């Protein structure tokens, strides 16, 4: 059974930084992709960033240059470093891992507000 355990998130002022972390305990799965999605109130869940098994990193346009997604293949973990945060980044952030199916973390709230 795939489990994804998230940590991080919280309240930050505009322009601030936060780091989200996600790990799959046991490290038994070679995920094709690990990354992050987010869902703001009243909106659909959207892709944020991910790292493929080959090491390619993809970002949605709105976070390019501000967010950095990195993956630790040995630990089956993925991190999202978020800088220059904006109010529109406010959302519940979900860790995602893909191996045949999609697997999700429980979600962590990120609120950007003064």
Coordinates of N, CA and C in Angstrom, one line a residue:
X1 N 0.8 -1.2 0.0 CA 0.0 0.0 0.0 C 0.9 1.2 0.0
X2 N 0.6 2.1 -1.0 CA 1.4 3.4 -1.0 C 0.9 4.4 0.0
X3 N 1.8 4.9 0.7 CA 1.5 6.0 1.6 C 2.4 7.2 1.3
X4 N 1.8 8.4 1.4 CA 2.6 9.6 1.2 C 2.3 10.5 2.5
X5 N 3.4 10.9 3.1 CA 3.3 11.6 4.4 C 3.9 13.0 4.1
X6 N 3.1 14.0 4.3 CA 3.5 15.4 4.1 C 3.8 16.1 5.4
X7 N 4.6 17.2 5.2 CA 4.9 18.1 6.3 C 5.2 19.4 5.8
X8 N 5.1 20.4 6.6 CA 5.4 21.8 6.2 C 4.0 22.5 6.0
X9 N 4.1 23.7 5.4 CA 2.9 24.5 5.2 C 2.7 25.4 6.3
X10 N 1.6 26.2 6.3 CA 1.4 27.2 7.3 C 1.0 28.6 6.8
X11 N 1.2 29.6 7.6 CA 0.8 30.9 7.3 C 2.1 31.8 7.0
X12 N 2.1 32.5 6.0 CA 3.3 33.3 5.7 C 2.9 34.6 5.0
X13 N 3.6 35.6 5.2 CA 3.3 36.9 4.6 C 3.7 36.9 3.1
X14 N 3.1 37.8 2.3 CA 3.5 37.9 0.9 C 5.0 38.2 0.8
X15 N 5.7 37.5 -0.2 CA 7.1 37.6 -0.3 C 7.9 36.6 0.5
X16 N 7.2 35.9 1.4 CA 7.9 35.0 2.3 C 8.2 33.6 1.6
X17 N 8.7 32.7 2.4 CA 9.1 31.4 1.9 C 8.5 30.3 2.8
X18 N 8.3 29.2 2.2 CA 7.9 27.9 2.9 C 8.4 26.7 2.2
X19 N 8.6 25.7 3.0 CA 9.1 24.4 2.4 C 8.1 23.3 2.7
X20 N 7.7 22.6 1.7 CA 6.8 21.4 1.9 C 7.7 20.1 1.6
X21 N 7.4 19.1 2.4 CA 8.2 17.9 2.3 C 7.2 16.7 2.2
X22 N 7.5 15.7 1.5 CA 6.7 14.5 1.3 C 7.6 13.3 1.2
X23 N 7.2 12.2 1.9 CA 8.0 11.0 1.9 C 7.1 9.8 1.8
X24 N 7.5 8.8 1.1 CA 6.8 7.5 1.0 C 7.5 6.6 2.0
X25 N 6.9 6.3 3.1 CA 7.6 5.4 4.1 C 7.9 4.1 3.6
X26 N 9.1 3.5 3.9 CA 9.4 2.2 3.4 C 10.3 2.2 2.1
X27 N 10.0 3.2 1.3 CA 10.8 3.4 0.1 C 10.8 2.2 -0.9
X28 N 9.7 1.5 -0.9 CA 9.7 0.3 -1.7 C 9.3 0.5 -3.2
X29 N 8.8 1.7 -3.5 CA 8.2 1.9 -4.8 C 9.1 2.8 -5.7
X30 N 9.3 2.5 -6.9 CA 10.0 3.3 -7.9 C 9.0 4.2 -8.7
X31 N 8.6 5.3 -8.1 CA 7.6 6.1 -8.7 C 8.1 6.7 -10.0
X32 N 7.2 6.7 -11.0 CA 7.6 7.4 -12.3 C 7.7 8.9 -12.0
X33 N 6.9 9.4 -11.2 CA 6.9 10.9 -10.9 C 6.5 11.1 -9.5
X34 N 7.1 12.1 -8.9 CA 6.7 12.6 -7.6 C 6.7 14.1 -7.6
X35 N 5.6 14.7 -7.1 CA 5.5 16.2 -7.1 C 4.4 16.7 -6.3
X36 N 3.9 17.8 -6.8 CA 2.9 18.6 -6.0 C 1.7 19.1 -6.9
X37 N 0.5 19.1 -6.3 CA -0.6 19.7 -6.9 C -1.2 20.7 -5.8
X38 N -2.1 21.6 -6.2 CA -2.7 22.4 -5.2 C -4.2 22.7 -5.6
X39 N -5.0 23.0 -4.6 CA -6.4 23.3 -4.8 C -6.8 24.5 -3.9
X40 N -7.1 25.5 -4.6 CA -7.6 26.7 -3.9 C -9.1 26.6 -3.7
X41 N -9.7 27.4 -2.8 CA -11.1 27.3 -2.5 C -11.9 27.6 -3.8
X42 N -12.9 26.8 -4.1 CA -13.7 27.0 -5.2 C -13.1 26.7 -6.6
X43 N -11.9 26.2 -6.6 CA -11.2 25.9 -7.8 C -10.8 24.4 -7.9
X44 N -10.5 24.0 -9.1 CA -10.1 22.6 -9.3 C -8.6 22.4 -8.9
X45 N -8.3 21.2 -8.6 CA -6.9 20.9 -8.2 C -6.1 21.1 -9.5
X46 N -4.9 21.7 -9.3 CA -4.0 22.0 -10.4 C -2.6 21.5 -10.2
X47 N -1.9 21.2 -11.2 CA -0.5 20.7 -11.2 C 0.4 21.9 -10.8
X48 N 1.4 21.7 -9.9 CA 2.3 22.7 -9.5 C 3.7 22.4 -10.1
X49 N 4.2 21.2 -9.7 CA 5.6 20.8 -10.1 C 5.8 19.3 -9.8
X50 N 6.7 18.7 -10.6 CA 7.0 17.3 -10.4 C 8.4 17.0 -10.9
X51 N 9.0 15.9 -10.4 CA 10.2 15.4 -10.9 C 10.0 14.0 -11.4
X52 N 10.4 13.7 -12.6 CA 10.2 12.3 -13.2 C 11.3 11.4 -12.7
X53 N 11.1 10.1 -13.0 CA 12.1 9.1 -12.6 C 13.5 9.4 -13.3
X54 N 13.4 10.0 -14.5 CA 14.6 10.4 -15.2 C 15.3 11.7 -14.8
X55 N 14.6 12.3 -13.8 CA 15.2 13.5 -13.2 C 14.8 14.8 -13.9
X56 N 13.8 14.7 -14.8 CA 13.3 15.9 -15.4 C 12.3 16.6 -14.5
X57 N 12.4 17.9 -14.3 CA 11.5 18.7 -13.4 C 10.6 19.6 -14.3
X58 N 9.3 19.6 -14.0 CA 8.3 20.4 -14.7 C 7.6 21.3 -13.7
X59 N 7.3 22.5 -14.1 CA 6.6 23.5 -13.3 C 5.4 24.1 -14.1
X60 N 4.4 24.4 -13.4 CA 3.4 25.2 -14.0 C 3.9 26.6 -14.2
X61 N 3.5 27.4 -15.2 CA 4.1 28.6 -15.5 C 4.1 29.6 -14.3
X62 N 3.0 29.6 -13.5 CA 2.9 30.6 -12.5 C 3.9 30.5 -11.4
X63 N 4.6 29.4 -11.3 CA 5.5 29.2 -10.2 C 7.0 29.2 -10.6
X64 N 7.2 29.2 -11.9 CA 8.5 29.2 -12.5 C 9.3 30.3 -12.0
X65 N 10.6 30.0 -11.5 CA 11.4 31.1 -11.0 C 11.2 31.3 -9.5
X66 N 10.1 30.8 -8.9 CA 9.8 31.1 -7.5 C 9.9 29.8 -6.7
X67 N 9.4 28.7 -7.3 CA 9.4 27.4 -6.6 C 10.4 26.5 -7.1
X68 N 11.0 25.6 -6.2 CA 11.9 24.6 -6.6 C 11.5 23.3 -6.1
X69 N 11.3 22.3 -7.0 CA 10.9 21.0 -6.7 C 12.1 20.1 -6.8
X70 N 12.4 19.3 -5.7 CA 13.5 18.4 -5.7 C 13.1 17.1 -5.2
X71 N 13.9 16.1 -5.7 CA 13.5 14.7 -5.3 C 14.7 13.9 -4.8
X72 N 14.5 13.2 -3.7 CA 15.5 12.4 -3.2 C 15.1 10.9 -3.5
X73 N 15.8 10.4 -4.5 CA 15.4 9.0 -5.0 C 15.7 8.0 -4.0
X74 N 16.7 8.1 -3.2 CA 17.1 7.1 -2.2 C 16.1 7.0 -1.1
X75 N 15.5 8.2 -0.8 CA 14.6 8.2 0.4 C 13.1 8.2 -0.1
X76 N 12.9 8.2 -1.4 CA 11.5 8.3 -2.0 C 10.8 9.5 -1.4
X77 N 11.4 10.6 -1.5 CA 10.9 11.9 -1.0 C 10.9 13.0 -2.0
X78 N 10.1 13.9 -1.8 CA 10.1 15.1 -2.7 C 9.8 16.4 -1.8
X79 N 10.5 17.4 -2.2 CA 10.4 18.7 -1.5 C 10.0 19.8 -2.5
X80 N 9.2 20.7 -1.9 CA 8.8 21.9 -2.7 C 9.3 23.2 -1.9
X81 N 10.3 23.8 -2.4 CA 10.8 25.1 -1.8 C 10.0 26.2 -2.5
X82 N 9.3 27.0 -1.7 CA 8.4 28.0 -2.3 C 9.0 29.4 -1.8
X83 N 9.4 30.2 -2.7 CA 9.9 31.6 -2.4 C 9.0 32.6 -3.1
X84 N 9.2 33.8 -2.6 CA 8.4 35.0 -3.2 C 6.9 34.6 -3.3
X85 N 6.4 34.1 -2.2 CA 5.0 33.7 -2.2 C 4.0 34.8 -2.4
X86 N 2.9 34.5 -3.0 CA 1.9 35.5 -3.3 C 0.6 35.1 -2.7
X87 N -0.4 36.0 -2.5 CA -1.7 35.6 -2.0 C -2.3 34.5 -2.9
X88 N -2.1 34.6 -4.2 CA -2.8 33.6 -5.1 C -2.2 32.2 -5.0
X89 N -1.1 32.1 -4.2 CA -0.5 30.8 -4.0 C -1.3 30.0 -2.8
X90 N -2.2 30.8 -2.2 CA -2.9 30.2 -1.1 C -3.7 29.0 -1.6
X91 N -3.6 27.8 -1.0 CA -4.3 26.6 -1.4 C -3.9 25.5 -0.4
X92 N -4.6 24.4 -0.6 CA -4.2 23.1 0.0 C -3.2 22.4 -1.0
X93 N -2.1 22.1 -0.5 CA -1.1 21.5 -1.4 C -1.0 20.0 -1.1
X94 N -1.1 19.2 -2.2 CA -1.1 17.7 -2.1 C 0.1 17.1 -2.8
X95 N 0.8 16.3 -2.1 CA 1.9 15.5 -2.6 C 1.3 14.4 -3.6
X96 N 1.9 14.2 -4.7 CA 1.4 13.2 -5.7 C 2.6 12.3 -6.1
X97 N 2.2 11.0 -6.2 CA 3.2 10.1 -6.7 C 2.5 9.2 -7.8
X98 N 3.2 8.9 -8.8 CA 2.6 8.1 -9.9 C 3.4 6.8 -10.1
X99 N 2.7 5.7 -10.1 CA 3.2 4.4 -10.5 C 2.0 3.6 -10.9
X100 N 1.7 3.6 -12.2 CA 0.5 3.0 -12.7 C -0.7 3.9 -12.4
X101 N -0.9 4.1 -11.1 CA -2.0 4.9 -10.6 C -1.4 6.2 -9.9
X102 N -2.3 7.1 -9.6 CA -2.0 8.3 -8.9 C -2.2 8.1 -7.4
X103 N -1.3 8.5 -6.6 CA -1.4 8.4 -5.1 C -1.2 9.8 -4.6
X104 N -2.0 10.1 -3.5 CA -2.0 11.4 -2.9 C -1.7 11.4 -1.4
X105 N -1.1 12.5 -1.0 CA -1.0 12.8 0.4 C -2.2 13.4 1.0
X106 N -2.2 13.6 2.3 CA -3.4 14.1 2.9 C -3.7 15.6 2.7
X107 N -2.7 16.3 2.2 CA -2.9 17.7 1.9 C -2.4 18.6 3.1
X108 N -1.8 19.7 2.8 CA -1.3 20.6 3.8 C -1.7 22.1 3.3
X109 N -2.2 22.8 4.3 CA -2.6 24.2 4.0 C -1.5 25.2 3.9
X110 N -1.5 26.0 2.8 CA -0.5 27.1 2.7 C -1.4 28.3 2.5
X111 N -1.2 29.3 3.4 CA -1.9 30.5 3.4 C -0.9 31.7 3.3
X112 N -1.1 32.5 2.3 CA -0.2 33.7 2.1 C -1.1 34.9 2.3
X113 N -0.8 35.6 3.4 CA -1.6 36.7 3.7 C -0.9 37.7 4.7
X114 N -1.1 39.0 4.6 CA -0.5 39.9 5.5 C -1.4 40.1 6.7

